[in-house]
Short mmCIF file of C-alpha atoms in Angstrom, two decimals:
data_model
loop_
_atom_site.label_atom_id
_atom_site.label_comp_id
_atom_site.label_asym_id
_atom_site.label_seq_id
_atom_site.Cartn_x
_atom_site.Cartn_y
_atom_site.Cartn_z
CA MET A 1 42.95 -40.93 20.08
CA SER A 2 41.60 -38.25 17.74
CA THR A 3 37.85 -37.87 17.49
CA THR A 4 37.94 -35.60 14.44
CA PRO A 5 35.61 -37.05 11.76
CA PRO A 6 37.14 -37.93 8.38
CA PRO A 7 36.60 -35.59 5.40
CA GLN A 8 33.52 -37.45 4.14
CA ALA A 9 31.60 -36.41 7.27
CA LEU A 10 32.02 -32.77 6.18
CA VAL A 11 30.08 -33.18 2.91
CA THR A 12 27.25 -30.65 2.77
CA GLY A 13 23.62 -31.61 2.37
CA SER A 14 23.45 -30.34 -1.22
CA GLN A 15 26.62 -32.21 -2.22
CA ALA A 16 25.40 -35.42 -0.62
CA GLY A 17 22.14 -35.16 -2.52
CA GLU A 18 24.00 -35.00 -5.85
CA LEU A 19 26.02 -38.20 -5.36
CA SER A 20 24.59 -41.16 -7.23
CA ASP A 21 25.41 -43.66 -4.49
CA HIS A 22 23.19 -41.64 -2.17
CA ASP A 23 20.12 -42.48 -4.22
CA GLY A 24 17.99 -45.61 -3.91
CA ALA A 25 16.13 -47.16 -0.99
CA LEU A 26 19.06 -46.81 1.44
CA GLY A 27 20.61 -43.69 -0.09
CA TRP A 28 19.61 -41.68 2.97
CA LEU A 29 21.68 -44.01 5.18
CA ARG A 30 24.77 -43.93 2.93
CA ALA A 31 24.55 -40.13 2.73
CA LEU A 32 25.08 -39.87 6.50
CA GLY A 33 28.70 -41.07 6.27
CA PRO A 34 30.33 -43.32 8.89
CA HIS A 35 30.10 -40.86 11.77
CA GLY A 36 26.54 -39.96 10.85
CA ARG A 37 25.57 -43.63 10.83
CA ARG A 38 26.98 -44.05 14.34
CA ALA A 39 24.97 -41.03 15.45
CA PHE A 40 21.93 -42.59 13.81
CA ALA A 41 22.50 -45.88 15.67
CA GLY A 42 22.88 -44.07 18.99
CA ALA A 43 19.74 -41.97 18.50
CA PHE A 44 17.77 -44.97 17.19
CA GLY A 45 18.72 -47.11 20.18
CA GLY A 46 18.11 -44.31 22.66
CA TYR A 47 14.64 -43.59 21.34
CA ALA A 48 13.72 -47.29 21.13
CA LEU A 49 14.67 -47.78 24.77
CA ASP A 50 12.94 -44.51 25.67
CA SER A 51 9.80 -46.02 24.15
CA TYR A 52 10.34 -49.31 25.99
CA ASP A 53 10.65 -47.55 29.34
CA TYR A 54 7.59 -45.40 28.61
CA PHE A 55 5.35 -48.35 27.72
CA THR A 56 6.16 -50.32 30.85
CA LEU A 57 3.51 -48.18 32.54
CA PRO A 58 0.55 -48.39 30.11
CA LEU A 59 1.05 -52.14 29.71
CA SER A 60 1.14 -52.61 33.50
CA MET A 61 -1.72 -50.19 34.18
CA VAL A 62 -4.41 -52.78 34.97
CA ALA A 63 -2.11 -54.65 37.39
CA LEU A 64 -1.03 -51.38 39.05
CA ALA A 65 -4.63 -50.24 39.48
CA ALA A 66 -5.52 -53.53 41.16
CA TYR A 67 -2.39 -53.59 43.35
CA PHE A 68 -2.80 -50.06 44.71
CA GLY A 69 -6.62 -49.89 44.45
CA LEU A 70 -6.68 -47.00 41.96
CA ASP A 71 -9.54 -45.56 39.94
CA SER A 72 -9.27 -44.48 36.28
CA GLY A 73 -8.49 -40.88 37.16
CA GLN A 74 -5.57 -41.88 39.38
CA THR A 75 -4.09 -44.21 36.77
CA GLY A 76 -4.45 -41.54 34.10
CA LEU A 77 -2.53 -39.18 36.38
CA PHE A 78 0.57 -41.39 36.00
CA THR A 79 0.77 -40.50 32.32
CA THR A 80 -0.05 -36.84 32.85
CA VAL A 81 2.65 -36.39 35.49
CA THR A 82 5.19 -38.18 33.31
CA LEU A 83 4.44 -35.99 30.31
CA VAL A 84 4.22 -32.71 32.25
CA VAL A 85 7.59 -33.25 33.94
CA SER A 86 9.00 -34.42 30.60
CA ALA A 87 8.31 -30.93 29.29
CA VAL A 88 10.70 -29.54 31.89
CA GLY A 89 13.27 -32.25 31.17
CA GLY A 90 12.97 -31.81 27.41
CA ALA A 91 13.28 -28.04 27.54
CA LEU A 92 16.33 -28.24 29.81
CA ALA A 93 17.90 -30.96 27.65
CA GLY A 94 17.55 -28.70 24.62
CA VAL A 95 19.45 -25.90 26.35
CA VAL A 96 22.12 -28.37 27.52
CA ALA A 97 22.46 -29.70 23.95
CA ASP A 98 23.09 -26.17 22.65
CA ARG A 99 25.64 -25.45 25.37
CA VAL A 100 27.66 -28.67 25.83
CA GLY A 101 26.79 -30.70 22.74
CA ARG A 102 24.19 -33.13 21.43
CA VAL A 103 25.90 -36.40 22.41
CA LYS A 104 26.61 -35.42 26.02
CA ALA A 105 23.03 -34.24 26.46
CA LEU A 106 21.74 -37.47 24.90
CA MET A 107 23.69 -39.63 27.36
CA ILE A 108 22.41 -37.61 30.32
CA THR A 109 18.79 -38.11 29.25
CA VAL A 110 19.22 -41.87 28.69
CA ILE A 111 20.81 -42.40 32.12
CA THR A 112 18.06 -40.36 33.80
CA TYR A 113 15.10 -42.25 32.38
CA ALA A 114 16.79 -45.63 32.94
CA VAL A 115 17.57 -44.99 36.62
CA PHE A 116 14.09 -43.80 37.54
CA THR A 117 12.30 -46.48 35.53
CA VAL A 118 14.13 -49.10 37.61
CA ALA A 119 13.28 -47.15 40.78
CA CYS A 120 9.57 -47.40 39.88
CA GLY A 121 9.83 -51.16 40.34
CA PHE A 122 10.71 -50.68 44.02
CA ALA A 123 7.88 -48.23 44.82
CA PRO A 124 6.03 -49.26 48.02
CA ASN A 125 2.94 -47.12 47.40
CA TYR A 126 1.07 -45.05 44.85
CA GLU A 127 2.57 -41.71 45.91
CA THR A 128 6.17 -42.94 45.65
CA LEU A 129 5.52 -44.50 42.26
CA LEU A 130 4.02 -41.21 41.08
CA VAL A 131 7.17 -39.33 42.15
CA PHE A 132 9.53 -41.84 40.49
CA ARG A 133 7.47 -41.78 37.32
CA ALA A 134 7.64 -37.98 37.29
CA LEU A 135 11.44 -38.07 37.64
CA GLN A 136 11.61 -40.64 34.83
CA GLY A 137 9.91 -37.99 32.72
CA LEU A 138 12.95 -35.70 33.07
CA GLY A 139 15.01 -38.04 30.91
CA PHE A 140 12.13 -39.24 28.77
CA GLY A 141 11.35 -35.69 27.68
CA GLY A 142 14.81 -34.84 26.43
CA GLU A 143 15.90 -37.96 24.56
CA TRP A 144 13.92 -37.61 21.34
CA ALA A 145 14.57 -33.91 20.74
CA VAL A 146 18.32 -34.21 21.34
CA GLY A 147 18.69 -37.42 19.30
CA ALA A 148 16.66 -35.99 16.43
CA ILE A 149 18.82 -32.86 16.28
CA LEU A 150 22.01 -34.92 16.39
CA VAL A 151 20.97 -36.91 13.32
CA ALA A 152 19.31 -33.96 11.52
CA GLU A 153 22.63 -32.11 11.53
CA TYR A 154 24.32 -35.02 9.75
CA ALA A 155 21.48 -35.65 7.27
CA SER A 156 21.26 -34.02 3.84
CA ALA A 157 18.33 -31.74 3.03
CA LYS A 158 17.25 -34.19 0.33
CA HIS A 159 16.95 -37.13 2.73
CA ARG A 160 16.31 -35.47 6.09
CA GLY A 161 12.62 -36.38 6.26
CA ARG A 162 13.07 -40.11 5.71
CA THR A 163 16.22 -40.19 7.88
CA LEU A 164 14.36 -38.70 10.83
CA GLY A 165 11.34 -40.86 9.98
CA ALA A 166 13.58 -43.90 10.41
CA ILE A 167 14.63 -42.56 13.83
CA GLN A 168 10.94 -42.20 14.73
CA SER A 169 10.33 -45.82 13.73
CA SER A 170 12.50 -46.91 16.65
CA TRP A 171 9.61 -45.89 18.91
CA ALA A 172 7.62 -48.78 17.44
CA VAL A 173 10.61 -51.10 17.97
CA GLY A 174 10.73 -50.19 21.67
CA TRP A 175 6.95 -50.51 21.92
CA ALA A 176 7.09 -53.98 20.35
CA LEU A 177 9.87 -55.05 22.72
CA ALA A 178 7.81 -53.84 25.68
CA ALA A 179 4.75 -55.76 24.42
CA ILE A 180 6.80 -58.96 24.03
CA VAL A 181 8.33 -58.65 27.51
CA TYR A 182 4.89 -57.81 28.94
CA THR A 183 3.37 -60.94 27.40
CA LEU A 184 6.17 -63.14 28.77
CA VAL A 185 6.38 -61.58 32.23
CA PHE A 186 2.64 -61.44 32.89
CA SER A 187 2.21 -64.99 31.58
CA PHE A 188 4.76 -66.49 33.99
CA ALA A 189 4.63 -64.18 37.03
CA GLY A 190 1.71 -63.07 39.16
CA ASP A 191 0.40 -59.57 38.53
CA ASP A 192 1.65 -58.27 41.90
CA LEU A 193 5.26 -59.08 40.95
CA ALA A 194 5.03 -58.81 37.15
CA TRP A 195 4.57 -55.03 37.05
CA ARG A 196 7.71 -54.61 39.18
CA ILE A 197 9.73 -56.86 36.85
CA MET A 198 8.60 -54.76 33.90
CA PHE A 199 10.08 -51.64 35.47
CA TRP A 200 13.30 -53.40 36.51
CA THR A 201 14.01 -54.34 32.91
CA GLY A 202 14.30 -50.59 32.27
CA ALA A 203 17.98 -50.88 33.19
CA LEU A 204 18.74 -51.92 29.58
CA PRO A 205 19.56 -48.37 28.35
CA ALA A 206 22.66 -48.23 30.55
CA LEU A 207 24.42 -50.55 28.07
CA LEU A 208 23.68 -48.11 25.24
CA VAL A 209 25.31 -45.23 27.10
CA ILE A 210 28.57 -47.18 27.45
CA TRP A 211 28.66 -47.71 23.67
CA MET A 212 27.70 -44.12 22.86
CA ARG A 213 30.42 -42.67 25.04
CA ARG A 214 33.11 -44.11 22.76
CA ARG A 215 31.50 -44.21 19.31
CA VAL A 216 29.22 -41.20 18.73
CA HIS A 217 30.20 -37.57 18.06
CA ASP A 218 28.41 -34.32 17.21
CA ALA A 219 28.25 -33.17 13.58
CA PRO A 220 31.31 -30.96 12.81
CA LYS A 221 29.27 -28.01 11.53
CA ALA A 222 27.19 -27.94 14.72
CA VAL A 223 30.35 -28.04 16.85
CA ALA A 224 31.82 -25.13 14.89
CA VAL A 225 28.69 -23.02 15.35
CA ARG A 226 28.50 -23.78 19.07
CA GLU A 227 32.18 -22.91 19.62
CA HIS A 228 32.15 -19.65 17.66
CA SER A 229 28.64 -18.33 18.22
CA ALA A 230 28.07 -15.61 20.79
CA GLN A 231 24.45 -16.76 21.09
CA LYS A 232 24.11 -19.87 23.24
CA GLY A 233 20.96 -21.84 23.88
CA SER A 234 18.50 -19.91 26.07
CA PHE A 235 14.74 -19.71 26.46
CA THR A 236 14.66 -15.96 25.90
CA ALA A 237 16.23 -16.43 22.45
CA ILE A 238 13.30 -18.46 21.08
CA PHE A 239 10.80 -15.85 22.26
CA LYS A 240 12.42 -12.92 20.52
CA PRO A 241 10.41 -11.29 17.66
CA GLY A 242 12.10 -13.30 14.89
CA LEU A 243 11.23 -16.68 16.45
CA LEU A 244 8.21 -15.90 18.66
CA ARG A 245 5.58 -16.83 16.04
CA THR A 246 7.42 -20.05 15.21
CA THR A 247 7.66 -21.05 18.88
CA ILE A 248 3.96 -20.44 19.56
CA PHE A 249 2.62 -22.33 16.55
CA ALA A 250 5.19 -25.15 16.77
CA GLY A 251 4.19 -25.66 20.41
CA LEU A 252 0.52 -25.73 19.42
CA LEU A 253 1.23 -28.24 16.63
CA SER A 254 3.09 -30.48 19.05
CA THR A 255 0.26 -30.22 21.59
CA GLY A 256 -2.35 -31.41 19.14
CA VAL A 257 -0.39 -34.34 17.72
CA GLN A 258 0.82 -35.57 21.09
CA GLY A 259 -2.54 -35.09 22.78
CA GLY A 260 -4.06 -37.47 20.25
CA TYR A 261 -1.16 -39.90 20.29
CA TYR A 262 -0.76 -40.28 24.05
CA THR A 263 -4.48 -40.72 24.48
CA LEU A 264 -4.21 -43.84 22.33
CA ALA A 265 -0.84 -45.03 23.63
CA THR A 266 -2.00 -44.81 27.23
CA TRP A 267 -5.51 -46.20 27.03
CA VAL A 268 -5.67 -48.73 24.17
CA PRO A 269 -4.16 -51.58 26.28
CA THR A 270 -6.70 -50.89 29.04
CA TYR A 271 -9.50 -50.59 26.47
CA LEU A 272 -8.62 -54.01 25.03
CA LYS A 273 -8.61 -55.67 28.45
CA SER A 274 -11.44 -53.89 30.25
CA ASP A 275 -13.94 -52.94 27.51
CA ARG A 276 -13.21 -55.77 25.05
CA GLY A 277 -12.42 -58.47 27.63
CA LEU A 278 -9.17 -59.72 26.03
CA SER A 279 -6.62 -61.82 27.92
CA VAL A 280 -2.94 -60.87 28.35
CA VAL A 281 -1.96 -62.96 25.31
CA GLY A 282 -4.96 -61.66 23.36
CA THR A 283 -4.07 -58.06 24.15
CA GLY A 284 -0.50 -58.70 22.97
CA GLY A 285 -1.82 -60.11 19.69
CA TYR A 286 -4.00 -57.09 19.02
CA LEU A 287 -1.15 -54.74 19.90
CA THR A 288 1.00 -56.56 17.33
CA PHE A 289 -1.24 -55.24 14.56
CA LEU A 290 -1.22 -51.75 16.06
CA ILE A 291 2.58 -51.69 16.49
CA SER A 292 3.23 -53.17 13.01
CA GLY A 293 1.14 -50.39 11.52
CA ALA A 294 3.06 -47.86 13.62
CA PHE A 295 6.45 -49.08 12.40
CA LEU A 296 5.46 -48.88 8.73
CA GLY A 297 3.73 -45.57 9.38
CA TYR A 298 6.94 -44.00 10.65
CA LEU A 299 8.88 -45.15 7.60
CA THR A 300 6.17 -44.19 5.11
CA GLY A 301 5.58 -40.83 6.75
CA GLY A 302 9.31 -40.08 6.57
CA TYR A 303 9.30 -40.76 2.85
CA LEU A 304 6.15 -38.70 2.25
CA THR A 305 7.42 -35.74 4.24
CA ASP A 306 10.28 -35.47 1.72
CA ARG A 307 7.94 -35.92 -1.26
CA LEU A 308 4.86 -33.95 -0.18
CA GLY A 309 6.49 -31.46 2.17
CA ARG A 310 6.35 -31.17 5.97
CA ARG A 311 2.99 -29.39 6.21
CA ARG A 312 1.07 -31.54 3.72
CA ASN A 313 2.25 -34.74 5.38
CA ILE A 314 1.07 -33.59 8.81
CA TRP A 315 -2.26 -32.34 7.44
CA LEU A 316 -2.91 -35.63 5.66
CA PHE A 317 -2.27 -37.85 8.67
CA ALA A 318 -3.99 -35.55 11.16
CA LEU A 319 -7.20 -36.09 9.20
CA LEU A 320 -6.69 -39.84 8.79
CA SER A 321 -5.75 -40.30 12.48
CA ALA A 322 -8.92 -38.57 13.66
CA VAL A 323 -11.03 -40.76 11.37
CA CYS A 324 -9.28 -43.92 12.61
CA ILE A 325 -9.86 -43.04 16.28
CA LEU A 326 -13.56 -42.52 15.70
CA ALA A 327 -13.82 -45.82 13.82
CA TYR A 328 -11.77 -47.80 16.35
CA ALA A 329 -13.68 -46.54 19.39
CA ASN A 330 -17.07 -47.30 17.85
CA ILE A 331 -16.59 -50.93 16.77
CA PRO A 332 -19.64 -52.87 18.00
CA ASP A 333 -19.37 -55.56 20.69
CA GLY A 334 -18.44 -58.96 19.33
CA ALA A 335 -16.69 -57.58 16.25
CA ASN A 336 -13.21 -58.33 17.59
CA THR A 337 -11.93 -59.37 14.17
CA LEU A 338 -12.69 -55.88 12.89
CA LEU A 339 -10.97 -54.51 16.00
CA LEU A 340 -7.88 -56.52 15.06
CA VAL A 341 -7.88 -55.35 11.43
CA LEU A 342 -8.43 -51.66 12.23
CA GLY A 343 -5.50 -51.69 14.64
CA PHE A 344 -3.11 -51.61 11.68
CA PRO A 345 -4.34 -48.39 10.00
CA LEU A 346 -4.78 -46.77 13.42
CA GLY A 347 -1.13 -47.43 14.31
CA PHE A 348 -0.02 -46.45 10.80
CA CYS A 349 -1.72 -43.04 10.74
CA MET A 350 -1.02 -41.93 14.31
CA SER A 351 2.69 -42.70 13.76
CA ALA A 352 3.14 -41.37 10.20
CA ILE A 353 2.21 -37.90 11.43
CA PHE A 354 5.23 -37.94 13.75
CA SER A 355 7.74 -38.71 10.99
CA GLY A 356 8.00 -35.11 9.86
CA PHE A 357 8.52 -33.71 13.35
CA GLY A 358 12.26 -34.36 13.64
CA SER A 359 13.09 -32.66 10.36
CA TYR A 360 10.43 -29.95 10.60
CA LEU A 361 11.29 -28.66 14.07
CA SER A 362 15.02 -28.84 13.32
CA GLU A 363 14.52 -26.74 10.18
CA LEU A 364 12.44 -24.10 11.96
CA TYR A 365 15.32 -22.99 14.22
CA PRO A 366 18.94 -21.85 13.60
CA THR A 367 21.79 -24.05 14.88
CA ALA A 368 22.66 -21.91 17.91
CA VAL A 369 19.19 -22.36 19.45
CA ARG A 370 18.02 -25.49 17.62
CA GLY A 371 18.18 -27.68 20.72
CA THR A 372 16.36 -25.10 22.84
CA GLY A 373 13.65 -24.47 20.24
CA GLN A 374 12.99 -28.10 19.41
CA GLY A 375 13.25 -29.25 23.02
CA PHE A 376 10.89 -26.55 24.26
CA THR A 377 8.18 -26.77 21.59
CA TYR A 378 8.08 -30.56 21.38
CA ASN A 379 7.93 -31.02 25.13
CA THR A 380 5.55 -28.17 25.79
CA GLY A 381 3.28 -30.10 23.46
CA ARG A 382 3.83 -33.16 25.60
CA ALA A 383 2.94 -31.28 28.79
CA VAL A 384 -0.24 -29.68 27.49
CA GLY A 385 -1.15 -32.78 25.49
CA ALA A 386 -0.82 -34.76 28.71
CA VAL A 387 -4.17 -33.34 29.78
CA PHE A 388 -5.82 -35.58 27.18
CA PRO A 389 -5.00 -38.99 28.81
CA THR A 390 -6.13 -37.75 32.22
CA THR A 391 -9.35 -36.36 30.74
CA VAL A 392 -9.99 -39.75 29.14
CA GLY A 393 -9.33 -41.40 32.52
CA PHE A 394 -11.99 -39.32 34.25
CA LEU A 395 -14.47 -39.65 31.38
CA ALA A 396 -13.93 -43.43 31.25
CA ASP A 397 -15.85 -43.96 34.49
CA SER A 398 -19.03 -42.66 32.87
CA TRP A 399 -18.44 -43.07 29.12
CA GLY A 400 -16.33 -46.22 29.11
CA VAL A 401 -12.76 -46.21 27.84
CA GLY A 402 -13.85 -46.71 24.22
CA GLY A 403 -16.19 -43.73 24.28
CA ALA A 404 -13.64 -41.50 25.99
CA LEU A 405 -10.96 -42.32 23.39
CA VAL A 406 -12.88 -40.16 20.90
CA PHE A 407 -11.57 -37.15 22.83
CA GLY A 408 -8.16 -37.82 21.26
CA ALA A 409 -9.48 -36.84 17.82
CA ILE A 410 -9.73 -33.24 19.04
CA GLY A 411 -5.95 -33.11 19.31
CA TYR A 412 -5.48 -33.81 15.62
CA GLY A 413 -7.84 -30.96 14.77
CA ILE A 414 -5.69 -28.60 16.84
CA ALA A 415 -2.58 -29.78 14.96
CA ALA A 416 -4.15 -29.09 11.58
CA LEU A 417 -5.04 -25.53 12.62
CA ALA A 418 -1.54 -24.86 13.99
CA LEU A 419 0.02 -25.47 10.57
CA LEU A 420 -1.65 -22.30 9.29
CA GLY A 421 0.92 -20.30 11.24
CA LEU A 422 4.06 -22.20 10.15
CA PRO A 423 6.10 -22.12 6.90
CA GLU A 424 7.10 -25.05 4.67
CA THR A 425 10.77 -25.97 5.18
CA ARG A 426 11.36 -28.91 2.81
CA GLY A 427 14.81 -28.74 1.21
CA LYS A 428 16.21 -26.26 3.74
CA GLU A 429 19.94 -26.55 4.53
CA LEU A 430 20.85 -26.46 8.23
CA ALA A 431 23.41 -23.80 9.12
#
């Protein structure tokens, strides 16, 4: 059976932007064409399940700490190891995507994180769990960068920001699914078994891979470039004079945003249970506000990154995210209603800043090294930003989790400074 996309998949970004049926609230989705929409569905599902598998750990952190007798520093190390190894996995996945194709690389990453998430559920001790979690990071690191590139190469320049923002919103979908499963599992099973069940449910992504293998294909223009270009994905290529500045500042930008984000994603569930004294069901309720804000933040940020530009959108939400962290961590005891209400803007702002990443990093690099550049810079940011959750873990013993969360605001300041070294790319055609 032929896998060659029909003629409508070959419409250029500028042509797609001129068609009237590509305007309106869902114009960005129609502009993708049938093959682009399948790519969108594959990337959306992969990133949602990536998020689900990631959040099995933070949501189970209190139970894990009790089961293995861990202190805050040791539990924080879980996240740091995951994110550091994910930098290796993400960078390698980017090179693989440039050499063998986006879809094949995407399937490899999904299988990897699914297998090792399930393996975590069988870990007999802390050291084994740490190793399995690190290996899970190999797949976790590559999925977003590869999926984002796959969809970016189908999307028109006019709609690329909101299209990739919609992909980012799937992170909130996976987070919500993890919170729902967490609430059910920990309500009906004892903590010593519940955390294992959470990891075992990480087998879900395997079903997505079966569907992707038959339905999703790389964008034709990207295939043509890969087949005819003498320059294949390599790390040396993104450090040559023409791209060196971009690689350094894009990595710094990613470090700041992800340092702030993973500080919150890792420690807010523990903060709600340990510092605020909420039950499992109560924690799930508070996370509902946070996750709802995150979902809308991704969608809104995607829209704004097309309207305001990539740099202005990131600057705006870096400032607002830092303010929200400071406010959230300093809510007085007993003011749990305020804690509930502030969860929404906190989730909104810390997610809206991510919406421009998929389009921005894709536009900073040429097609031949796009996977390598995006995979390396995004995941280097993950690795260096991973120091933030561990730092919070060690500070939590003396400052309390709430006080230590303030450290995450520093990350957003780093992101704002990094933008000074990067150009605006809104409206750029991918070639």
